[in-house]
Amino acid sequence: KQEVTQIPAALSVPEGENLVLNCSFTDSAIYNLQWFRQDPGKGLTSLLLIQSSQREQTSGRLNASLDKSSGRSTLYIAASQPGDSATYLCAVSVIRGNQFYFGTGTSLTVIP
Amino acid sequence: DTGVSQDPRHKITKRGQNVTFRCDPISEHNRLYWYRQTLGQGPEFLTYFQNEAQLEKSRLLSDRFSAERPKGSFSTLEIQRTEQGDSAMYLCASSRGRLDVNEKLFFGSGTQLSVL
């Protein structure tokens, strides 16, 4: 069974700082990997999706990288803002169209 | 896209009662997923549909849980004889399936279930 781990569980940074969130998975035979954002009591919003054949994806201040062979992905957030405060989750799918396996998330607080 | 809609947003029930949740996926999305999330945890897969066919169910989905997707449009998740351990956020997600090589997931806002 695929297991997804996210470190750290919580992170607090001052506004303007660049930061990196980590995600690791046990089975490198993935179809794709998605990073999500979740605000308290809300559903998940997709941020970036990386196919298994890709190395990275970028959207605005966000950059996600994938090293499939080592079972790792990172989410880089540049120039953090208080509005970035949320829980960030990564999820991997092993077979196209099948279930995604989620990590437990990193709770990010950006201090003004 | 109007997004994935879930109803109700909150449900409080007494132990032993039956509850039903509804999910309306994004139109033209043929895949629909149900997940369950408890506080401080990531979502756990429950089941998914390709059109009206239920293709996979998690071992977490006990006999008290049943999901349907008639006509391949909206879906319902019913929990019979609720237990306190069923208290969680129930999330629905949809994707375009084979129409989208990326298989990007879109989530609804969830239904928060509290079993007293």
PDB file of C-alpha atoms in Angstrom:
ATOM      1  CA  LYS A   1       0.000   0.000   0.000  1.00  0.00           C
ATOM      2  CA  GLN A   2       1.238   3.474  -0.871  1.00  0.00           C
ATOM      3  CA  GLU A   3       2.113   5.575   2.174  1.00  0.00           C
ATOM      4  CA  VAL A   4       2.581   9.323   1.988  1.00  0.00           C
ATOM      5  CA  THR A   5       4.444  11.326   4.618  1.00  0.00           C
ATOM      6  CA  GLN A   6       4.691  15.094   4.953  1.00  0.00           C
ATOM      7  CA  ILE A   7       7.298  16.908   6.984  1.00  0.00           C
ATOM      8  CA  PRO A   8       7.098  19.154   8.896  1.00  0.00           C
ATOM      9  CA  ALA A   9       3.624  18.739  10.358  1.00  0.00           C
ATOM     10  CA  ALA A  10       3.511  22.442  11.166  1.00  0.00           C
ATOM     11  CA  LEU A  11       5.541  25.443  10.089  1.00  0.00           C
ATOM     12  CA  SER A  12       5.483  29.086  11.133  1.00  0.00           C
ATOM     13  CA  VAL A  13       7.387  31.706   9.142  1.00  0.00           C
ATOM     14  CA  PRO A  14       7.499  35.515   8.958  1.00  0.00           C
ATOM     15  CA  GLU A  15       5.914  37.195   5.972  1.00  0.00           C
ATOM     16  CA  GLY A  16       8.160  37.450   2.933  1.00  0.00           C
ATOM     17  CA  GLU A  17      10.185  34.335   3.651  1.00  0.00           C
ATOM     18  CA  ASN A  18      10.660  31.606   1.067  1.00  0.00           C
ATOM     19  CA  LEU A  19       9.789  28.113   2.277  1.00  0.00           C
ATOM     20  CA  VAL A  20       9.806  24.466   1.258  1.00  0.00           C
ATOM     21  CA  LEU A  21       7.284  21.786   2.151  1.00  0.00           C
ATOM     22  CA  ASN A  22       8.261  18.141   1.804  1.00  0.00           C
ATOM     23  CA  CYS A  23       6.340  15.067   0.718  1.00  0.00           C
ATOM     24  CA  SER A  24       7.636  11.508   0.482  1.00  0.00           C
ATOM     25  CA  PHE A  25       5.949   8.351  -0.775  1.00  0.00           C
ATOM     26  CA  THR A  26       6.890   4.706  -0.438  1.00  0.00           C
ATOM     27  CA  ASP A  27       6.033   3.339  -3.902  1.00  0.00           C
ATOM     28  CA  SER A  28       7.814   5.160  -6.719  1.00  0.00           C
ATOM     29  CA  ALA A  29       5.474   3.681  -9.369  1.00  0.00           C
ATOM     30  CA  ILE A  30       3.105   6.634  -9.353  1.00  0.00           C
ATOM     31  CA  TYR A  31       0.884   8.001 -12.115  1.00  0.00           C
ATOM     32  CA  ASN A  32       0.843  11.587 -10.847  1.00  0.00           C
ATOM     33  CA  LEU A  33       1.200  13.746  -7.749  1.00  0.00           C
ATOM     34  CA  GLN A  34      -0.985  16.666  -6.705  1.00  0.00           C
ATOM     35  CA  TRP A  35      -0.476  19.406  -4.146  1.00  0.00           C
ATOM     36  CA  PHE A  36      -3.604  20.773  -2.474  1.00  0.00           C
ATOM     37  CA  ARG A  37      -4.412  23.617  -0.139  1.00  0.00           C
ATOM     38  CA  GLN A  38      -7.054  23.280   2.571  1.00  0.00           C
ATOM     39  CA  ASP A  39      -8.423  26.120   4.679  1.00  0.00           C
ATOM     40  CA  PRO A  40      -9.962  25.253   8.078  1.00  0.00           C
ATOM     41  CA  GLY A  41     -13.309  23.485   7.730  1.00  0.00           C
ATOM     42  CA  LYS A  42     -13.199  23.660   3.952  1.00  0.00           C
ATOM     43  CA  GLY A  43     -12.604  21.352   1.027  1.00  0.00           C
ATOM     44  CA  LEU A  44      -9.349  20.998  -0.895  1.00  0.00           C
ATOM     45  CA  THR A  45      -8.177  23.264  -3.683  1.00  0.00           C
ATOM     46  CA  SER A  46      -5.763  21.851  -6.233  1.00  0.00           C
ATOM     47  CA  LEU A  47      -2.580  23.904  -6.559  1.00  0.00           C
ATOM     48  CA  LEU A  48      -0.288  21.935  -8.841  1.00  0.00           C
ATOM     49  CA  LEU A  49      -0.289  18.541 -10.534  1.00  0.00           C
ATOM     50  CA  ILE A  50       2.861  16.791 -11.726  1.00  0.00           C
ATOM     51  CA  GLN A  51       2.748  13.813 -14.059  1.00  0.00           C
ATOM     52  CA  SER A  52       5.165  10.981 -13.303  1.00  0.00           C
ATOM     53  CA  SER A  53       7.165  11.884 -16.430  1.00  0.00           C
ATOM     54  CA  GLN A  54       7.610  15.513 -15.327  1.00  0.00           C
ATOM     55  CA  ARG A  55      10.179  17.032 -12.990  1.00  0.00           C
ATOM     56  CA  GLU A  56       8.416  20.204 -11.924  1.00  0.00           C
ATOM     57  CA  GLN A  57       5.433  22.485 -12.330  1.00  0.00           C
ATOM     58  CA  THR A  58       5.104  26.186 -11.598  1.00  0.00           C
ATOM     59  CA  SER A  59       2.152  28.437 -10.878  1.00  0.00           C
ATOM     60  CA  GLY A  60       2.809  31.996  -9.774  1.00  0.00           C
ATOM     61  CA  ARG A  61       4.792  31.919  -6.520  1.00  0.00           C
ATOM     62  CA  LEU A  62       4.474  28.140  -6.264  1.00  0.00           C
ATOM     63  CA  ASN A  63       6.879  25.574  -7.653  1.00  0.00           C
ATOM     64  CA  ALA A  64       6.489  21.827  -7.179  1.00  0.00           C
ATOM     65  CA  SER A  65       9.221  19.350  -7.993  1.00  0.00           C
ATOM     66  CA  LEU A  66       9.129  15.584  -8.287  1.00  0.00           C
ATOM     67  CA  ASP A  67      11.904  13.042  -7.877  1.00  0.00           C
ATOM     68  CA  LYS A  68      10.066   9.817  -8.547  1.00  0.00           C
ATOM     69  CA  SER A  69      13.054   7.522  -8.105  1.00  0.00           C
ATOM     70  CA  SER A  70      13.669   8.739  -4.569  1.00  0.00           C
ATOM     71  CA  GLY A  71       9.954   9.001  -3.760  1.00  0.00           C
ATOM     72  CA  ARG A  72      10.013  12.715  -2.977  1.00  0.00           C
ATOM     73  CA  SER A  73       8.275  15.935  -3.916  1.00  0.00           C
ATOM     74  CA  THR A  74       8.722  19.468  -2.660  1.00  0.00           C
ATOM     75  CA  LEU A  75       6.462  22.490  -2.787  1.00  0.00           C
ATOM     76  CA  TYR A  76       8.355  25.773  -2.845  1.00  0.00           C
ATOM     77  CA  ILE A  77       6.487  28.940  -1.894  1.00  0.00           C
ATOM     78  CA  ALA A  78       8.245  32.199  -2.694  1.00  0.00           C
ATOM     79  CA  ALA A  79       7.738  35.455  -0.807  1.00  0.00           C
ATOM     80  CA  SER A  80       5.157  34.024   1.581  1.00  0.00           C
ATOM     81  CA  GLN A  81       2.082  36.082   2.510  1.00  0.00           C
ATOM     82  CA  PRO A  82      -0.379  35.818   5.428  1.00  0.00           C
ATOM     83  CA  GLY A  83      -2.994  34.632   2.917  1.00  0.00           C
ATOM     84  CA  ASP A  84      -0.849  31.556   2.301  1.00  0.00           C
ATOM     85  CA  SER A  85      -1.691  30.333   5.814  1.00  0.00           C
ATOM     86  CA  ALA A  86      -3.450  26.985   5.369  1.00  0.00           C
ATOM     87  CA  THR A  87      -2.797  23.252   5.424  1.00  0.00           C
ATOM     88  CA  TYR A  88      -0.955  21.909   2.394  1.00  0.00           C
ATOM     89  CA  LEU A  89      -1.524  18.301   1.392  1.00  0.00           C
ATOM     90  CA  CYS A  90       0.160  16.157  -1.194  1.00  0.00           C
ATOM     91  CA  ALA A  91      -1.481  13.165  -2.813  1.00  0.00           C
ATOM     92  CA  VAL A  92      -0.266  10.495  -5.221  1.00  0.00           C
ATOM     93  CA  SER A  93      -2.121   8.164  -7.542  1.00  0.00           C
ATOM     94  CA  VAL A  94      -0.665   4.811  -8.460  1.00  0.00           C
ATOM     95  CA  ILE A  95      -2.984   3.861 -11.283  1.00  0.00           C
ATOM     96  CA  ARG A  96      -4.608   6.363 -13.578  1.00  0.00           C
ATOM     97  CA  GLY A  97      -8.106   7.171 -12.385  1.00  0.00           C
ATOM     98  CA  ASN A  98      -7.835   5.232  -9.181  1.00  0.00           C
ATOM     99  CA  GLN A  99      -7.701   6.550  -5.667  1.00  0.00           C
ATOM    100  CA  PHE A 100      -5.284   9.169  -4.494  1.00  0.00           C
ATOM    101  CA  TYR A 101      -3.258   8.512  -1.344  1.00  0.00           C
ATOM    102  CA  PHE A 102      -2.946  11.586   0.854  1.00  0.00           C
ATOM    103  CA  GLY A 103      -0.376  12.708   3.360  1.00  0.00           C
ATOM    104  CA  THR A 104      -1.447  14.216   6.695  1.00  0.00           C
ATOM    105  CA  GLY A 105      -0.497  17.698   5.571  1.00  0.00           C
ATOM    106  CA  THR A 106       1.703  20.568   6.694  1.00  0.00           C
ATOM    107  CA  SER A 107      -0.051  23.360   8.589  1.00  0.00           C
ATOM    108  CA  LEU A 108       1.521  26.643   7.489  1.00  0.00           C
ATOM    109  CA  THR A 109       1.216  29.921   9.377  1.00  0.00           C
ATOM    110  CA  VAL A 110       2.662  33.077   7.831  1.00  0.00           C
ATOM    111  CA  ILE A 111       3.100  35.795  10.447  1.00  0.00           C
ATOM    112  CA  PRO A 112       2.528  39.396   9.289  1.00  0.00           C
TER     113      PRO A 112
ATOM    114  CA  ASP B   1     -17.749  25.335 -14.063  1.00  0.00           C
ATOM    115  CA  THR B   2     -19.942  25.763 -11.003  1.00  0.00           C
ATOM    116  CA  GLY B   3     -17.691  23.507  -8.947  1.00  0.00           C
ATOM    117  CA  VAL B   4     -18.461  20.387  -6.952  1.00  0.00           C
ATOM    118  CA  SER B   5     -21.470  20.877  -4.670  1.00  0.00           C
ATOM    119  CA  GLN B   6     -22.149  18.959  -1.496  1.00  0.00           C
ATOM    120  CA  ASP B   7     -25.267  19.000   0.620  1.00  0.00           C
ATOM    121  CA  PRO B   8     -25.728  19.443   3.515  1.00  0.00           C
ATOM    122  CA  ARG B   9     -22.676  21.352   4.762  1.00  0.00           C
ATOM    123  CA  HIS B  10     -23.262  20.181   8.311  1.00  0.00           C
ATOM    124  CA  LYS B  11     -25.202  17.260   9.773  1.00  0.00           C
ATOM    125  CA  ILE B  12     -25.746  16.487  13.433  1.00  0.00           C
ATOM    126  CA  THR B  13     -27.377  13.181  14.209  1.00  0.00           C
ATOM    127  CA  LYS B  14     -27.880  10.796  17.074  1.00  0.00           C
ATOM    128  CA  ARG B  15     -26.139   7.469  17.228  1.00  0.00           C
ATOM    129  CA  GLY B  16     -28.127   4.800  15.416  1.00  0.00           C
ATOM    130  CA  GLN B  17     -29.794   7.129  12.938  1.00  0.00           C
ATOM    131  CA  ASN B  18     -29.323   6.931   9.173  1.00  0.00           C
ATOM    132  CA  VAL B  19     -27.898   9.855   7.214  1.00  0.00           C
ATOM    133  CA  THR B  20     -27.574  10.572   3.504  1.00  0.00           C
ATOM    134  CA  PHE B  21     -25.252  13.030   1.794  1.00  0.00           C
ATOM    135  CA  ARG B  22     -25.447  14.294  -1.755  1.00  0.00           C
ATOM    136  CA  CYS B  23     -22.710  15.307  -4.169  1.00  0.00           C
ATOM    137  CA  ASP B  24     -23.164  17.064  -7.507  1.00  0.00           C
ATOM    138  CA  PRO B  25     -19.941  16.865  -9.536  1.00  0.00           C
ATOM    139  CA  ILE B  26     -18.813  19.314 -12.166  1.00  0.00           C
ATOM    140  CA  SER B  27     -20.849  18.685 -15.287  1.00  0.00           C
ATOM    141  CA  GLU B  28     -19.052  16.453 -17.842  1.00  0.00           C
ATOM    142  CA  HIS B  29     -16.882  14.959 -15.069  1.00  0.00           C
ATOM    143  CA  ASN B  30     -17.386  11.225 -15.350  1.00  0.00           C
ATOM    144  CA  ARG B  31     -15.339  10.188 -12.320  1.00  0.00           C
ATOM    145  CA  LEU B  32     -16.624  10.828  -8.811  1.00  0.00           C
ATOM    146  CA  TYR B  33     -14.844  10.043  -5.544  1.00  0.00           C
ATOM    147  CA  TRP B  34     -15.846   9.959  -1.890  1.00  0.00           C
ATOM    148  CA  TYR B  35     -13.258  10.570   0.819  1.00  0.00           C
ATOM    149  CA  ARG B  36     -13.471  10.855   4.598  1.00  0.00           C
ATOM    150  CA  GLN B  37     -11.267  13.165   6.663  1.00  0.00           C
ATOM    151  CA  THR B  38     -10.870  13.394  10.422  1.00  0.00           C
ATOM    152  CA  LEU B  39      -9.197  16.235  12.275  1.00  0.00           C
ATOM    153  CA  GLY B  40      -5.467  16.444  11.671  1.00  0.00           C
ATOM    154  CA  GLN B  41      -5.480  13.674   9.069  1.00  0.00           C
ATOM    155  CA  GLY B  42      -5.388  13.574   5.309  1.00  0.00           C
ATOM    156  CA  PRO B  43      -8.446  12.404   3.382  1.00  0.00           C
ATOM    157  CA  GLU B  44      -9.008   8.638   3.265  1.00  0.00           C
ATOM    158  CA  PHE B  45     -10.429   7.059   0.148  1.00  0.00           C
ATOM    159  CA  LEU B  46     -13.883   5.469   0.458  1.00  0.00           C
ATOM    160  CA  THR B  47     -15.105   4.712  -3.053  1.00  0.00           C
ATOM    161  CA  TYR B  48     -15.196   5.954  -6.626  1.00  0.00           C
ATOM    162  CA  PHE B  49     -17.452   5.821  -9.681  1.00  0.00           C
ATOM    163  CA  GLN B  50     -16.776   5.868 -13.376  1.00  0.00           C
ATOM    164  CA  ASN B  51     -20.094   7.180 -14.696  1.00  0.00           C
ATOM    165  CA  GLU B  52     -22.709   5.065 -12.866  1.00  0.00           C
ATOM    166  CA  ALA B  53     -20.400   2.115 -12.170  1.00  0.00           C
ATOM    167  CA  GLN B  54     -18.857   1.824  -8.719  1.00  0.00           C
ATOM    168  CA  LEU B  55     -15.363   0.594  -9.563  1.00  0.00           C
ATOM    169  CA  GLU B  56     -13.562   0.490  -6.252  1.00  0.00           C
ATOM    170  CA  LYS B  57     -14.452   0.430  -2.564  1.00  0.00           C
ATOM    171  CA  SER B  58     -12.120   0.787   0.374  1.00  0.00           C
ATOM    172  CA  ARG B  59     -12.055  -1.707   3.212  1.00  0.00           C
ATOM    173  CA  LEU B  60     -13.014   1.319   5.325  1.00  0.00           C
ATOM    174  CA  LEU B  61     -16.430   1.196   3.699  1.00  0.00           C
ATOM    175  CA  SER B  62     -18.280  -1.150   6.038  1.00  0.00           C
ATOM    176  CA  ASP B  63     -21.644  -2.703   5.263  1.00  0.00           C
ATOM    177  CA  ARG B  64     -23.300   0.294   6.906  1.00  0.00           C
ATOM    178  CA  PHE B  65     -22.016   2.526   4.114  1.00  0.00           C
ATOM    179  CA  SER B  66     -23.526   2.547   0.652  1.00  0.00           C
ATOM    180  CA  ALA B  67     -22.958   4.866  -2.269  1.00  0.00           C
ATOM    181  CA  GLU B  68     -24.852   5.274  -5.496  1.00  0.00           C
ATOM    182  CA  ARG B  69     -24.520   7.311  -8.639  1.00  0.00           C
ATOM    183  CA  PRO B  70     -27.658   6.760 -10.675  1.00  0.00           C
ATOM    184  CA  LYS B  71     -27.424   7.874 -14.300  1.00  0.00           C
ATOM    185  CA  GLY B  72     -23.825   8.868 -13.763  1.00  0.00           C
ATOM    186  CA  SER B  73     -24.670  12.346 -12.502  1.00  0.00           C
ATOM    187  CA  PHE B  74     -25.064  13.168  -8.796  1.00  0.00           C
ATOM    188  CA  SER B  75     -24.052  10.712  -6.097  1.00  0.00           C
ATOM    189  CA  THR B  76     -25.379   9.872  -2.642  1.00  0.00           C
ATOM    190  CA  LEU B  77     -23.533   8.390   0.306  1.00  0.00           C
ATOM    191  CA  GLU B  78     -25.691   6.780   2.972  1.00  0.00           C
ATOM    192  CA  ILE B  79     -24.544   5.714   6.410  1.00  0.00           C
ATOM    193  CA  GLN B  80     -26.894   3.423   8.285  1.00  0.00           C
ATOM    194  CA  ARG B  81     -26.970   3.009  12.070  1.00  0.00           C
ATOM    195  CA  THR B  82     -24.422   5.779  12.590  1.00  0.00           C
ATOM    196  CA  GLU B  83     -21.731   5.395  15.236  1.00  0.00           C
ATOM    197  CA  GLN B  84     -19.704   8.079  17.002  1.00  0.00           C
ATOM    198  CA  GLY B  85     -16.661   6.917  15.051  1.00  0.00           C
ATOM    199  CA  ASP B  86     -18.391   7.995  11.846  1.00  0.00           C
ATOM    200  CA  SER B  87     -17.983  11.640  12.860  1.00  0.00           C
ATOM    201  CA  ALA B  88     -15.801  13.201  10.167  1.00  0.00           C
ATOM    202  CA  MET B  89     -15.772  15.471   7.128  1.00  0.00           C
ATOM    203  CA  TYR B  90     -17.062  13.622   4.078  1.00  0.00           C
ATOM    204  CA  LEU B  91     -15.528  14.993   0.904  1.00  0.00           C
ATOM    205  CA  CYS B  92     -16.609  14.466  -2.678  1.00  0.00           C
ATOM    206  CA  ALA B  93     -14.335  15.016  -5.656  1.00  0.00           C
ATOM    207  CA  SER B  94     -14.704  14.686  -9.393  1.00  0.00           C
ATOM    208  CA  SER B  95     -12.468  14.540 -12.440  1.00  0.00           C
ATOM    209  CA  ARG B  96     -12.833  14.424 -16.205  1.00  0.00           C
ATOM    210  CA  GLY B  97     -11.439  10.923 -16.315  1.00  0.00           C
ATOM    211  CA  ARG B  98     -10.004   9.920 -19.663  1.00  0.00           C
ATOM    212  CA  LEU B  99     -10.876  13.332 -21.110  1.00  0.00           C
ATOM    213  CA  ASP B 100      -8.072  14.782 -18.998  1.00  0.00           C
ATOM    214  CA  VAL B 101      -4.689  13.091 -19.151  1.00  0.00           C
ATOM    215  CA  ASN B 102      -3.754  14.838 -15.916  1.00  0.00           C
ATOM    216  CA  GLU B 103      -6.717  13.393 -13.960  1.00  0.00           C
ATOM    217  CA  LYS B 104      -6.898  16.568 -11.880  1.00  0.00           C
ATOM    218  CA  LEU B 105      -9.206  16.285  -8.872  1.00  0.00           C
ATOM    219  CA  PHE B 106     -11.713  18.965  -7.917  1.00  0.00           C
ATOM    220  CA  PHE B 107     -13.144  18.809  -4.392  1.00  0.00           C
ATOM    221  CA  GLY B 108     -16.367  20.043  -2.880  1.00  0.00           C
ATOM    222  CA  SER B 109     -16.530  21.882   0.452  1.00  0.00           C
ATOM    223  CA  GLY B 110     -17.496  18.702   2.283  1.00  0.00           C
ATOM    224  CA  THR B 111     -20.225  17.601   4.682  1.00  0.00           C
ATOM    225  CA  GLN B 112     -19.250  17.737   8.353  1.00  0.00           C
ATOM    226  CA  LEU B 113     -20.965  14.898  10.219  1.00  0.00           C
ATOM    227  CA  SER B 114     -21.263  14.902  14.000  1.00  0.00           C
ATOM    228  CA  VAL B 115     -22.717  11.799  15.643  1.00  0.00           C
ATOM    229  CA  LEU B 116     -23.856  12.395  19.230  1.00  0.00           C
TER     230      LEU B 116
END
